[in-house]
XYZ file of C-alpha atoms in Angstrom:
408
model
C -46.976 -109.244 -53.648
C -48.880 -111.164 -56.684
C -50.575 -114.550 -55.004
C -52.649 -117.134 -57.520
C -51.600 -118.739 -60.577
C -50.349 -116.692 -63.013
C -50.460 -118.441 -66.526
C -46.648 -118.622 -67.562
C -47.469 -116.932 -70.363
C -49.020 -113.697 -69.099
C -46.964 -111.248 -67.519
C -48.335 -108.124 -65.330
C -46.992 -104.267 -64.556
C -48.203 -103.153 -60.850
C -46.929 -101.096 -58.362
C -47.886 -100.025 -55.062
C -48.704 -96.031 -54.414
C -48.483 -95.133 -50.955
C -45.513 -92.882 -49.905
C -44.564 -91.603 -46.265
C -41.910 -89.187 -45.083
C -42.774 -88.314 -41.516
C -43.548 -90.650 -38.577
C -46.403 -91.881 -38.378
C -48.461 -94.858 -40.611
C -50.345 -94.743 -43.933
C -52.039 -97.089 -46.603
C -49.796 -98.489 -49.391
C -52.688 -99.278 -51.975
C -51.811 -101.050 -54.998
C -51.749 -99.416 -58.162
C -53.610 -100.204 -61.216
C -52.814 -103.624 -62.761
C -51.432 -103.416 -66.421
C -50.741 -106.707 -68.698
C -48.407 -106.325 -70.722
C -49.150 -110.458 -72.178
C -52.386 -111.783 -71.659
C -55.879 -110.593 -70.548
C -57.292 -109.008 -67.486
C -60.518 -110.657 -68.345
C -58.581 -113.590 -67.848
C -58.717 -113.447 -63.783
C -60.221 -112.170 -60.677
C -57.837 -109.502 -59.234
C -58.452 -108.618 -55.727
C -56.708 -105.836 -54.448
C -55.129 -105.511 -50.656
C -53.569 -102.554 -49.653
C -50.507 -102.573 -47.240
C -49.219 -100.088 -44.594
C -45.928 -97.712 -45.103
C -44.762 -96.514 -41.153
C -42.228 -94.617 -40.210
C -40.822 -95.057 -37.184
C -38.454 -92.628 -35.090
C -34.648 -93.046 -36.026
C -33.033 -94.172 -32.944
C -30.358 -95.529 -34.961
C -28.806 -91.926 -36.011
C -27.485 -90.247 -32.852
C -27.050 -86.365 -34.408
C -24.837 -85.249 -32.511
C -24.805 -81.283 -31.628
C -21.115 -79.490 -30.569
C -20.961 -76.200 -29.619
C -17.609 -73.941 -30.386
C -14.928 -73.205 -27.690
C -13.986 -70.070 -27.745
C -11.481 -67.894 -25.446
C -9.795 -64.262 -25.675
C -7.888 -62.352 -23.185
C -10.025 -59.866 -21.221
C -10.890 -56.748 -23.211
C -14.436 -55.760 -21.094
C -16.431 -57.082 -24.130
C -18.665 -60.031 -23.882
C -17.471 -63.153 -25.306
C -20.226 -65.326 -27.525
C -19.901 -67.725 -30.146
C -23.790 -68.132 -31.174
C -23.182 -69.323 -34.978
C -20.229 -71.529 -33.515
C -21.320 -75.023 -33.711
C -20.347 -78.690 -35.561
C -22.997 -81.236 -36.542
C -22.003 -84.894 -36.660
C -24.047 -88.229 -38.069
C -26.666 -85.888 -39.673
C -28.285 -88.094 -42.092
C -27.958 -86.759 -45.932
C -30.120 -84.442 -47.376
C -31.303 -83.129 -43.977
C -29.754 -79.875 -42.319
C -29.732 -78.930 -38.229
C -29.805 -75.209 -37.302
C -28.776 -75.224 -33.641
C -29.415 -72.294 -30.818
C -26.582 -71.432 -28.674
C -26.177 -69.313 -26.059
C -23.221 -68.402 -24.221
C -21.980 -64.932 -22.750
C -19.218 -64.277 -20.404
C -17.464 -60.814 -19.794
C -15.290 -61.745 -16.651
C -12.493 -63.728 -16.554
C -14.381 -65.316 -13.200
C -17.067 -66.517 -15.540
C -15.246 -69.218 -17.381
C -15.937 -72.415 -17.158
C -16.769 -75.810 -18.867
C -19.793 -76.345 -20.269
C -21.302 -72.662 -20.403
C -21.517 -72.168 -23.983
C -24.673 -74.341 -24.175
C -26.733 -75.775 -26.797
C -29.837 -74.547 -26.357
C -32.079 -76.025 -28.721
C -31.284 -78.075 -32.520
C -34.049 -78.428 -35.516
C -33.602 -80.772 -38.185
C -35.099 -79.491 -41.472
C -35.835 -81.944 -44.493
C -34.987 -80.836 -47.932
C -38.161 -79.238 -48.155
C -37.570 -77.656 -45.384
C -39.837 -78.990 -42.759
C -39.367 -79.658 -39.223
C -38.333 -83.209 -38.905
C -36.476 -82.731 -35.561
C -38.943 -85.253 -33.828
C -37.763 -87.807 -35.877
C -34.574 -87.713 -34.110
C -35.022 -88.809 -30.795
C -31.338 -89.419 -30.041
C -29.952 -86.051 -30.723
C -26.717 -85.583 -28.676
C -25.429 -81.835 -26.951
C -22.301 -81.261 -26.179
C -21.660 -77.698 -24.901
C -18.872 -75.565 -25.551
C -16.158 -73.666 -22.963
C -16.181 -69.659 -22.851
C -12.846 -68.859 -21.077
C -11.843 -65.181 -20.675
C -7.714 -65.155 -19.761
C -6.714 -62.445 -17.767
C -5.203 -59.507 -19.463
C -1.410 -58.753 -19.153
C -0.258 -55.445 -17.560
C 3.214 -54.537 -16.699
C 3.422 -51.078 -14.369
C 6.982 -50.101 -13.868
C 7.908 -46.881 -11.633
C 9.907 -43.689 -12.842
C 13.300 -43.647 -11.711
C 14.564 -40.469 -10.615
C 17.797 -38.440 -9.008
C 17.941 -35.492 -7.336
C 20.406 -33.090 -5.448
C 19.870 -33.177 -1.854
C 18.320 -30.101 -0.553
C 16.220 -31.085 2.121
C 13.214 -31.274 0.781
C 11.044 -34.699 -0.126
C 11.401 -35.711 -3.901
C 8.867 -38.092 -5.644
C 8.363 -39.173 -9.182
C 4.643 -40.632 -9.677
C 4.882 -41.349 -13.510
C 4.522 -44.876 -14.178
C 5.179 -46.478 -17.432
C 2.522 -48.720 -18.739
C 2.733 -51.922 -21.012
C -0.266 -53.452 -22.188
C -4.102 -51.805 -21.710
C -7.239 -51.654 -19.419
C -10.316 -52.063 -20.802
C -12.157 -49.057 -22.133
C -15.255 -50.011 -19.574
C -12.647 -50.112 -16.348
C -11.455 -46.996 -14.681
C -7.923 -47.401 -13.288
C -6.197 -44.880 -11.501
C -2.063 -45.605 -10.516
C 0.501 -44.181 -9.573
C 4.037 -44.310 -8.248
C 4.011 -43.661 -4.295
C 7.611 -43.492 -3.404
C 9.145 -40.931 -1.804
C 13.176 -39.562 -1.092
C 14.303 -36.992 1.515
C 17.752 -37.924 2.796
C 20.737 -38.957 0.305
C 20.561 -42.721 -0.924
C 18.497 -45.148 -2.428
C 14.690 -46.014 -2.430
C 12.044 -47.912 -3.966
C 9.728 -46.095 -6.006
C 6.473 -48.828 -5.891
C 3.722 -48.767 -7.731
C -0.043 -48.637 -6.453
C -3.057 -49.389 -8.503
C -6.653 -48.328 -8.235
C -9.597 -49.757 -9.285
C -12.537 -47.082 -9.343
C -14.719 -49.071 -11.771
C -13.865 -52.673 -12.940
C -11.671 -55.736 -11.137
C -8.368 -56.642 -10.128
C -9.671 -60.422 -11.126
C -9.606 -59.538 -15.050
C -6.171 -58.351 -15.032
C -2.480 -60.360 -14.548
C -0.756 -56.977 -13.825
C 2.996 -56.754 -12.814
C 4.107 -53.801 -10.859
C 8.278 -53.053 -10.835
C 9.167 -50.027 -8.865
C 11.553 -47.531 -9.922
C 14.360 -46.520 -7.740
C 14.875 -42.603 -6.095
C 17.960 -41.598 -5.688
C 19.268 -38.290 -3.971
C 22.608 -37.495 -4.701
C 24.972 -35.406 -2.229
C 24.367 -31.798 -2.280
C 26.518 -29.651 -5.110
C 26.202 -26.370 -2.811
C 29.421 -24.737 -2.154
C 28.632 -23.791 1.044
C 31.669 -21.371 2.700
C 31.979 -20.573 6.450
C 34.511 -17.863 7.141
C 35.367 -16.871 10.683
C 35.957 -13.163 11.416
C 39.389 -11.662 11.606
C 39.575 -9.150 14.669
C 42.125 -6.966 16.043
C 42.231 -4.824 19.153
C 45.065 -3.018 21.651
C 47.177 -4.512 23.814
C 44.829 -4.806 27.642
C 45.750 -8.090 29.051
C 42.669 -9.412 28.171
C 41.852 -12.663 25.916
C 41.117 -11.345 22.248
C 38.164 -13.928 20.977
C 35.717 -13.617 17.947
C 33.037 -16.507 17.253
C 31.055 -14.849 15.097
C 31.346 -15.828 10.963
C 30.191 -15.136 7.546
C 27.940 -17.705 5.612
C 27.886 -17.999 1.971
C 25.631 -20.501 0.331
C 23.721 -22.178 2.498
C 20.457 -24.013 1.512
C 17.058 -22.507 2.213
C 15.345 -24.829 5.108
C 19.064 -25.450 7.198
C 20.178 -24.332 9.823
C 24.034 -24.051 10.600
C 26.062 -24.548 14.365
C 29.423 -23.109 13.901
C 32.519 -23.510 16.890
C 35.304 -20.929 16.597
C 38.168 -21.568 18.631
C 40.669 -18.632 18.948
C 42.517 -16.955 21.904
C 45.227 -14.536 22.030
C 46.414 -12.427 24.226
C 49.759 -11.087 23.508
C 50.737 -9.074 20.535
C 53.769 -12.577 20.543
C 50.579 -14.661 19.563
C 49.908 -12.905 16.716
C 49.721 -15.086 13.532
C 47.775 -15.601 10.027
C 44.447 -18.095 10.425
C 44.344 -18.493 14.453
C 40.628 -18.003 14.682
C 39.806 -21.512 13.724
C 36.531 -23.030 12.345
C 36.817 -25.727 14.553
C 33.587 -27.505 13.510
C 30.582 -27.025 11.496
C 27.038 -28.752 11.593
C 24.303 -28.750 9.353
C 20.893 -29.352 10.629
C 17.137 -29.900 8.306
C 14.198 -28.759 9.168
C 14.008 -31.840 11.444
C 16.813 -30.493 13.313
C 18.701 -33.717 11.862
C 22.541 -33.169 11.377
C 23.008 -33.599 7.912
C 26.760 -32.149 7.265
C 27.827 -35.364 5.392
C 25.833 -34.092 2.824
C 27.502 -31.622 1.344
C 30.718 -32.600 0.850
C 31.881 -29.175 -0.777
C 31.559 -27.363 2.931
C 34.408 -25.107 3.187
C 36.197 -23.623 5.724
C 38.283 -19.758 6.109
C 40.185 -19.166 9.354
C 40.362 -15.880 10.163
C 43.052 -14.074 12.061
C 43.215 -12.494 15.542
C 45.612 -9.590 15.989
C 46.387 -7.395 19.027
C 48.406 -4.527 18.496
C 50.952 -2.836 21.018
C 49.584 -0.366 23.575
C 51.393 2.794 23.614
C 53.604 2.862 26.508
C 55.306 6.340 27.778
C 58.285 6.675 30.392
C 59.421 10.476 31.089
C 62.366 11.038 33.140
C 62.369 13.681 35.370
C 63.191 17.340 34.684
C 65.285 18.774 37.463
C 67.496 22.126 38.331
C 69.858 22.528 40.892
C 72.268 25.359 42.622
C 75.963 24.604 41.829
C 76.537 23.097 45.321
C 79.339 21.270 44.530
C 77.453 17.709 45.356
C 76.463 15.560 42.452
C 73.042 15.914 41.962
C 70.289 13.037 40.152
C 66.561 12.725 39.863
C 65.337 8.835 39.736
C 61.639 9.530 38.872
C 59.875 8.191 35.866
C 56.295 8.799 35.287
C 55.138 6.073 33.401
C 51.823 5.955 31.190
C 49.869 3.074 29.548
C 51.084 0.221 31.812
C 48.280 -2.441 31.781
C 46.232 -4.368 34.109
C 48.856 -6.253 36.230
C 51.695 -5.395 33.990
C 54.790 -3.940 35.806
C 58.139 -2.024 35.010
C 61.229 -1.155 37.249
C 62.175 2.219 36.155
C 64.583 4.625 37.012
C 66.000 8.341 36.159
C 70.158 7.211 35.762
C 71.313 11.228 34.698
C 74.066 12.641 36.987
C 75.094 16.270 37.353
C 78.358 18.237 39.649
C 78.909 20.846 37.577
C 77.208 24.157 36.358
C 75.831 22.809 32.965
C 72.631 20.968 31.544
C 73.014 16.962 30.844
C 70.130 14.301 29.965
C 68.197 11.998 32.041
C 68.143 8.907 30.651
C 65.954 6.248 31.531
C 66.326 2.717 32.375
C 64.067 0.214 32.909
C 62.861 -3.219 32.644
C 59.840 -5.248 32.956
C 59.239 -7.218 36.424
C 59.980 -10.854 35.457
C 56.578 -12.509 34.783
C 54.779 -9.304 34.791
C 54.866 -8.333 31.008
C 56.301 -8.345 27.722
C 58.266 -5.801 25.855
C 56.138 -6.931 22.826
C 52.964 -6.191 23.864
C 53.739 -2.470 23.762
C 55.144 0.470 21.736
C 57.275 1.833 23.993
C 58.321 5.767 23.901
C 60.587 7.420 26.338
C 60.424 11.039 27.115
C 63.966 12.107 28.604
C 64.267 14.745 31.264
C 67.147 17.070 31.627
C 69.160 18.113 34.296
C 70.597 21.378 35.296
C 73.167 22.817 37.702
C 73.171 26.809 37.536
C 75.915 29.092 38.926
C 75.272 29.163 42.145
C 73.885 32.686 43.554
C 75.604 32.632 47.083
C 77.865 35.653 47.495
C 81.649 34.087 48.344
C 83.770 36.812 50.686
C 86.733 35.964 50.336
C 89.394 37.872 52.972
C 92.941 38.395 52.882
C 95.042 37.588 55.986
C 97.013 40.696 57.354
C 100.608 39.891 58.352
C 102.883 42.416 59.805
């Protein structure tokens, strides 16, 4: 600022000298005075130095973002410390920001807990000029963890009944834990009797949280299947004599049966009378299967079979013998009725009878008849022999006189 007269004429180069960059105040002396028309001899020059100030810039409001950032769940810590946007930094200055942020657990996210710690504002000569910037906005960022996607489906599995509990504990797996999380799991279901069951899945954590982890479990299914053994009851044949007692046999042959079963068999067979005599009567009435549980389980195994056996009584040897008998020639006619009879059973009962006849000297058979008591036995029930007697009439030894008559 020139003040005084100035002839129109002269003209004059000055400038003022003082510079200032950081806040604060400093002199702004005036320069040396140069002519470029006219004298400086000319005039009194008095020289009055000014004041440059700098003042703090409340005008620019920096403004300091720090990054979002988010991943699913992997056990690693999440940071973004280089993450951050600068806005309404004036030009030629630069802001170097400190962030700090860290979250490992899907429980830690939040808003605001990336924060900015701390921003500097460097000139272009790289000083510290932050204090010049009273107004310098900080706007933290969001560290989210998402929880991490598992799907754990259970085996399926089918198996032949036999009695015994069946399991399948493999579990199929889609996605992963984290490397720093031990997880043990496993499929828990379990199948004894034929039919269907769930085969869940349970999950362990021995190091690590549940929290971190979105994890799907889909059971399998167990199935048991009716049993393919070809199990084969036979009952016993048996045979006996004719004795007017019941023939029975209950006992039976087994073929196939399961290890860990037990079997109940009922026979039903009854016979008497060789006239009851016939293929497969000894019947397997009914059959039972039992487990270990004592549990009847016969409907499953469909493939149980069955094999009658056969009852037989054969005929008792039965023996009538007519008498043997001798006789004098008497004249008379002469018979012996006796029969001795052998092998009759139990209640059984004949009418029997010698029917020979003999007059005359000579030797004729005995023949037998007979027949069983009504009620009182069966013709069938034996094998019946006869043993036929004889009967004689000899000359007879008596001495005969035999006197004439005298006539005169």
């Amino acid at each position: 600022i020139i003040e005084g007269m100035l002839f129109e004429s002269d003209k004059i180069d000055v400038k003022a000298t003082g510079t200032i960059r950081n806040i604060g105040t400093v002199p702004n002396p005036v320069g040396e005075v140069t002519f470029i028309v006219g004298e400086a001899d000319d005039y009194k020059i008095k020289k009055e130095d000014g004041k440059l100030e700098v003042t703090a810039n409340t005008q620019a409001r920096v403004k300091v973002t720090a990054a979002s950032r988010s991943k699913v769940y992997d056990g690693t810590p999440l940071t973004a410390p280089d993450g951050y946007e600068v806005d309404n930094l004036p030009q030629g200055l630069r802001a170097e920001a400190i962030i700090e942020g860290s979250i490992t657990q899907v429980k830690e996210s939040g808003t605001g807990n990336n924060v900015v710690k701390e921003v500097k504002i460097f000139d272009a000569d790289n000083n510290d000029v932050t204090a010049n910037f009273p107004n310098i906005d900080k706007v933290n960022g969001n560290l989210t963890i998402t929880k991490a996607p598992i799907t754990l489906t259970g085996a399926d599995g089918t198996f032949n009944y036999d009695g015994k509990v069946h399991k399948n504990e493999t579990v199929t797996k889609v996605g992963e834990f984290a490397a720093v999380d031990t997880v043990i799991y496993k499929a828990t279901g379990t199948i004894k009797d034929v039919g269907n069951k769930p085969n869940p899945v349970e999950v362990k954590f021995i190091t690590g949280s549940e929290d971190n982890y979105d994890i799907e479990c889909i059971p399998g299914t167990l199935t048991v299947t009716n049993s393919s053994a070809q199990i084969v009851v036979t009952a016993e044949d048996a045979t006996k004599r004719y004795d007017g007692t019941p023939l029975t046999n209950n006992k039976f042959k087994l073929e196939n049966l399961p290890e860990g079963f037990t079997i109940n068999v009922l026979i039903e067979g009854s016979i008497t009378h060789v006239s009851e005599n016939a293929p497969n009567n000894n019947k397997v009435k009914e059959v039972k299967i039992f487990d270990d549980d004592n549990k009847d389980v016969t409907k499953n195994f469909p493939n149980l079979m069955t094999v009658d056996g056969t009852l037989t009584i054969t005929p008792a040897p039965l023996k009538l013998t007519s008498e043997t008998d001798i006789f004098m020639y008497d004249g008379q006619e002469h018979k012996n009725e006796n029969v001795i009879i052998e092998g009759l059973v139990g209640t059984d009962e004949i009418k029997a009878r010698a029917t020979g006849r003999i007059r005359y000297v000579g030797t004729v058979d005995n023949p037998i008849e007979w027949s069983f008591v009504q009620g009182k036995g069966d013709i069938r029930d034996y094998d019946i022999s006869e043993e036929i007697g004889t009967l004689t009439v000899e000359v007879s030894n008596s001495i005969i006189t035999v006197t004439a008559v005298d006539d005169s």
